[in-house]
PDB file of C-alpha atoms in Angstrom:
ATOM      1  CA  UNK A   1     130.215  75.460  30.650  1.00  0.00           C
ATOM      2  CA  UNK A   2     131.977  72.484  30.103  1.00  0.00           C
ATOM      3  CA  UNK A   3     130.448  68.964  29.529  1.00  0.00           C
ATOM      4  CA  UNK A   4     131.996  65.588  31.261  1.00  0.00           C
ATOM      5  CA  UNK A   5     130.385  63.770  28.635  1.00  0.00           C
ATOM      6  CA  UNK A   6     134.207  63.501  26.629  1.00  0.00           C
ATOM      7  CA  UNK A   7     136.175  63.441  29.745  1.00  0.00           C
ATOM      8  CA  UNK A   8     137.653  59.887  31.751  1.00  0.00           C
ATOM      9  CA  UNK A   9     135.854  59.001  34.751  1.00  0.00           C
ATOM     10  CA  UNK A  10     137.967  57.460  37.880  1.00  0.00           C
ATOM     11  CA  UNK A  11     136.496  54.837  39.963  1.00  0.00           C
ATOM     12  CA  UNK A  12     137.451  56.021  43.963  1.00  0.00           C
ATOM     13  CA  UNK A  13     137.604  53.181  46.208  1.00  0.00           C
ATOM     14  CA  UNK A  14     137.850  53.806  50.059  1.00  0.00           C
ATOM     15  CA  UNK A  15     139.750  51.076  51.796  1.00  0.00           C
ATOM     16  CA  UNK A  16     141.300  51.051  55.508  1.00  0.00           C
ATOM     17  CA  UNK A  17     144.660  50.188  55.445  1.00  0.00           C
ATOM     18  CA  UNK A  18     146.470  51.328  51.878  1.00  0.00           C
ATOM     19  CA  UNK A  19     149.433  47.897  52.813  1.00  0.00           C
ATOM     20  CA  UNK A  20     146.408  45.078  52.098  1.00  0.00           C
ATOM     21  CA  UNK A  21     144.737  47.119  49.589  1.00  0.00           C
ATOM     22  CA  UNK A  22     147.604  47.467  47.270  1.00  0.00           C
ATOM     23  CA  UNK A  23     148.593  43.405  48.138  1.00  0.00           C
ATOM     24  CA  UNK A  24     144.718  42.608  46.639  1.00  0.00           C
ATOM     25  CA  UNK A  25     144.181  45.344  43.987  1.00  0.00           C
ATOM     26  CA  UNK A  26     148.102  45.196  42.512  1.00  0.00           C
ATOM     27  CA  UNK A  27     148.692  40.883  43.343  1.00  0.00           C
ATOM     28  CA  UNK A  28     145.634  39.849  43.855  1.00  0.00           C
ATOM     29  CA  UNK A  29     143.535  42.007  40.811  1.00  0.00           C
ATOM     30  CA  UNK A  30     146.673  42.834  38.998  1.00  0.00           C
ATOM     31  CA  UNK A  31     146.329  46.033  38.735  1.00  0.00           C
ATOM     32  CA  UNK A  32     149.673  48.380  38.027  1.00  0.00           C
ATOM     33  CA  UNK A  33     150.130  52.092  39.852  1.00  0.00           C
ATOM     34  CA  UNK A  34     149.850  54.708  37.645  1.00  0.00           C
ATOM     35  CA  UNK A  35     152.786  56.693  39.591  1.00  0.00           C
ATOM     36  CA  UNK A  36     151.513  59.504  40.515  1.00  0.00           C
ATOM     37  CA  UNK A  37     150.534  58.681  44.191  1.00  0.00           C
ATOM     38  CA  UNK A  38     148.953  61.168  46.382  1.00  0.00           C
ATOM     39  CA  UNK A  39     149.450  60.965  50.305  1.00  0.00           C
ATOM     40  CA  UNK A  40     146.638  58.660  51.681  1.00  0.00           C
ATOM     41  CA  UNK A  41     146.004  56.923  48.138  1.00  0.00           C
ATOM     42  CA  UNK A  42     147.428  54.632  45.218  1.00  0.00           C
ATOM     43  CA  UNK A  43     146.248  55.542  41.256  1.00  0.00           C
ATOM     44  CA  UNK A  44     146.042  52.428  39.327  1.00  0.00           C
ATOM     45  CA  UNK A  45     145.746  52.272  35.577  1.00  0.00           C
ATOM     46  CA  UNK A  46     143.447  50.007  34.044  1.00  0.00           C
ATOM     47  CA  UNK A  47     142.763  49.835  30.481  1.00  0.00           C
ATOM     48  CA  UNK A  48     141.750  53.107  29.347  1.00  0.00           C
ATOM     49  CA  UNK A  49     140.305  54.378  32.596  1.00  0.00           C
ATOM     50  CA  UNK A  50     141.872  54.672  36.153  1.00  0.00           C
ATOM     51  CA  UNK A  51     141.631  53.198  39.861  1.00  0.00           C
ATOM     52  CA  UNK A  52     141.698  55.737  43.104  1.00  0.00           C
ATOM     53  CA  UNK A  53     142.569  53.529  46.123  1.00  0.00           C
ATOM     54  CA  UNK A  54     142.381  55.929  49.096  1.00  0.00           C
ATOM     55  CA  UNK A  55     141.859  55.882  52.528  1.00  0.00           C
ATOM     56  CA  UNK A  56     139.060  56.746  54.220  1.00  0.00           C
ATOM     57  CA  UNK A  57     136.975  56.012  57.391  1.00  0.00           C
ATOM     58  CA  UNK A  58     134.393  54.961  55.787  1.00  0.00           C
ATOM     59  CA  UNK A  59     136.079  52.413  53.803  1.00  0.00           C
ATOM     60  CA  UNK A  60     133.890  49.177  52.958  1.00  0.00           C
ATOM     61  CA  UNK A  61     130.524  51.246  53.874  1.00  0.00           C
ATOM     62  CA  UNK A  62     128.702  51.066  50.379  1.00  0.00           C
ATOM     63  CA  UNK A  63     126.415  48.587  49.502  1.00  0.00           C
ATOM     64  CA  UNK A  64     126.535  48.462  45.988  1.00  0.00           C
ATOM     65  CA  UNK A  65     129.412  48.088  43.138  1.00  0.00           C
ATOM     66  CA  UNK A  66     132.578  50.500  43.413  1.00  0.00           C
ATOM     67  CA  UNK A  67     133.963  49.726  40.339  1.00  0.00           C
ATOM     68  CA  UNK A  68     133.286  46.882  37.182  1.00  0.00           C
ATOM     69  CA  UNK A  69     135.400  45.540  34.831  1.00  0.00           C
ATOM     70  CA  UNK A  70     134.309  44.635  31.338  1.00  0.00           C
ATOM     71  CA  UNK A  71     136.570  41.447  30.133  1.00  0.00           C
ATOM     72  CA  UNK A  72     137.163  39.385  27.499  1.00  0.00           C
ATOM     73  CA  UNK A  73     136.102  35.982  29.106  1.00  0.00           C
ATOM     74  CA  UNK A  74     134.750  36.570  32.365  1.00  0.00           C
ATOM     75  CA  UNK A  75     134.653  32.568  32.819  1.00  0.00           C
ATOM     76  CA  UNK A  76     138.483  32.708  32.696  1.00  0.00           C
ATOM     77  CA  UNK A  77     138.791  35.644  35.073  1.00  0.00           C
ATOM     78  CA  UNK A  78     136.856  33.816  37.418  1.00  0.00           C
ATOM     79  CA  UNK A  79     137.918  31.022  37.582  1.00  0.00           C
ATOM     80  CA  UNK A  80     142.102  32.818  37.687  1.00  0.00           C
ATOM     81  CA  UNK A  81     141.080  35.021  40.697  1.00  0.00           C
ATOM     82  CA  UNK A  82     139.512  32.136  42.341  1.00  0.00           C
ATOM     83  CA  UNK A  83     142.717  30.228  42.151  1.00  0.00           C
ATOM     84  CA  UNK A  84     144.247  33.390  43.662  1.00  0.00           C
ATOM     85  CA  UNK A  85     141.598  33.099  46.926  1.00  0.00           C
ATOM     86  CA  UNK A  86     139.007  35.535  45.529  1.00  0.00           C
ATOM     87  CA  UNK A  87     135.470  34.321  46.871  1.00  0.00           C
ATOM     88  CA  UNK A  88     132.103  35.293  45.105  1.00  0.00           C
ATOM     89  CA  UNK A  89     128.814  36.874  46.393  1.00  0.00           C
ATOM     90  CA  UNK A  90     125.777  34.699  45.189  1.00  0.00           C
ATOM     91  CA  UNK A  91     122.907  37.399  44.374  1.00  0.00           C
ATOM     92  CA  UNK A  92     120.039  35.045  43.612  1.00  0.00           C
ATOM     93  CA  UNK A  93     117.053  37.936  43.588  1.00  0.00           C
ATOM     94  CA  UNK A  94     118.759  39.478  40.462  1.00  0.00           C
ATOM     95  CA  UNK A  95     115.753  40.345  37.904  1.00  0.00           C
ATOM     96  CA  UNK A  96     116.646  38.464  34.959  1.00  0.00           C
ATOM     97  CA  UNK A  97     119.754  36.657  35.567  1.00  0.00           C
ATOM     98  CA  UNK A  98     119.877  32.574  36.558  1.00  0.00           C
ATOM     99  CA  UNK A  99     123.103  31.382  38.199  1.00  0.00           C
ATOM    100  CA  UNK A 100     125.446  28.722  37.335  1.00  0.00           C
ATOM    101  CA  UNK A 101     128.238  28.645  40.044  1.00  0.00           C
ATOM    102  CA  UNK A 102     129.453  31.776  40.874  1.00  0.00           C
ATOM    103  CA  UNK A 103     128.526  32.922  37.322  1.00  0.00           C
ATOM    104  CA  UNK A 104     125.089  35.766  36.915  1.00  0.00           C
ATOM    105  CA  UNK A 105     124.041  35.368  33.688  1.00  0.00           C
ATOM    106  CA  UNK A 106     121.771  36.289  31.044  1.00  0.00           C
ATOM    107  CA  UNK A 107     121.481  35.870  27.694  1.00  0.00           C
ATOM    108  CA  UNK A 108     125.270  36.476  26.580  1.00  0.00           C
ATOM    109  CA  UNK A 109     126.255  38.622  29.175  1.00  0.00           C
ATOM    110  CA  UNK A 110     128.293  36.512  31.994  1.00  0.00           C
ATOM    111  CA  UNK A 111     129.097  38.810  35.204  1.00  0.00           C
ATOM    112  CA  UNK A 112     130.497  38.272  38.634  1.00  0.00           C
ATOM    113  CA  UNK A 113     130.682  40.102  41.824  1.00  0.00           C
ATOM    114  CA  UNK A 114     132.980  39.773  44.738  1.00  0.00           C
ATOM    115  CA  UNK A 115     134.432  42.170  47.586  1.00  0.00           C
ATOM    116  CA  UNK A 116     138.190  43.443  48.511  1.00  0.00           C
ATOM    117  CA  UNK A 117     139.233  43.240  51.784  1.00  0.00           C
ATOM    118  CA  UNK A 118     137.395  46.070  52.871  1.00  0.00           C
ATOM    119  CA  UNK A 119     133.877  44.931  51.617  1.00  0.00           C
ATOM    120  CA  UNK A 120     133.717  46.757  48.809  1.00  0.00           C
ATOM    121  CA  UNK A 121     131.892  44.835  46.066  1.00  0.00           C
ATOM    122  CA  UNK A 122     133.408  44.974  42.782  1.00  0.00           C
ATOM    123  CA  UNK A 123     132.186  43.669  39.088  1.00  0.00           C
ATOM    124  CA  UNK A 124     134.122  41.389  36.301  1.00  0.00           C
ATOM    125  CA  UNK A 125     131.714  40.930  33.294  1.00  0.00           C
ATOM    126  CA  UNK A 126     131.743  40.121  29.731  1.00  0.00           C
ATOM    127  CA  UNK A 127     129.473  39.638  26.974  1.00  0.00           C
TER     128      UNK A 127
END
């Protein structure tokens, strides 16, 4: 029986329309396609791990994070994709965290959430 516990995991991200998810996740994100497309979906490399942008019907239905990104200075990354028109979600019933702008943090961990243009929330954070 094999074990994923050694193996990469992929992040899958259902979106609507593949045109504006590749404009936010490639200009927007910066993200870089991994070139091996499938029909209905865009692979994206990202560090060490990988980005499935596909679509789906139910694109923009989950309620919680899709994928996170652990940075170097999630300050800077803010404040970068904000000048790029990225807007944050304020979660102000997070256990543990205070916010300062659109900033969570707590203790030395500094993390951010915001949505793509389907709704799906994704995570910047460093530490």
């Amino acid at each position: 029986m094999s074990t994923l516990g050694n193996k990469d995991a992929i992040a899958t991200i259902a979106v609507k329309d593949l045109k504006v998810a590749k404009k936010f996740y490639e200009g927007t994100l910066g993200l870089k396609p991994a070139g091996n497309d499938e029909e209905g979906g865009i692979s994206y490399k990202s560090g060490k791990s990988s980005v499935l942008v596909y679509e789906s019907r139910y694109a923009g239905t989950n309620k919680a994070t899709s994928a996170t990104w652990a940075v170097d200075d999630a300050e800077k990354v803010v404040k970068e994709l904000k000048a790029k028109g990225v807007r944050f979600e304020h979660y102000d019933d997070l256990p543990g965290l205070t916010r300062k702008g659109d900033l969570h943090i707590a203790g030395t961990f500094k993390g951010a959430w915001f949505k793509d243009p389907d709704g799906n929330i994704v995570h910047v954070f460093s530490r």
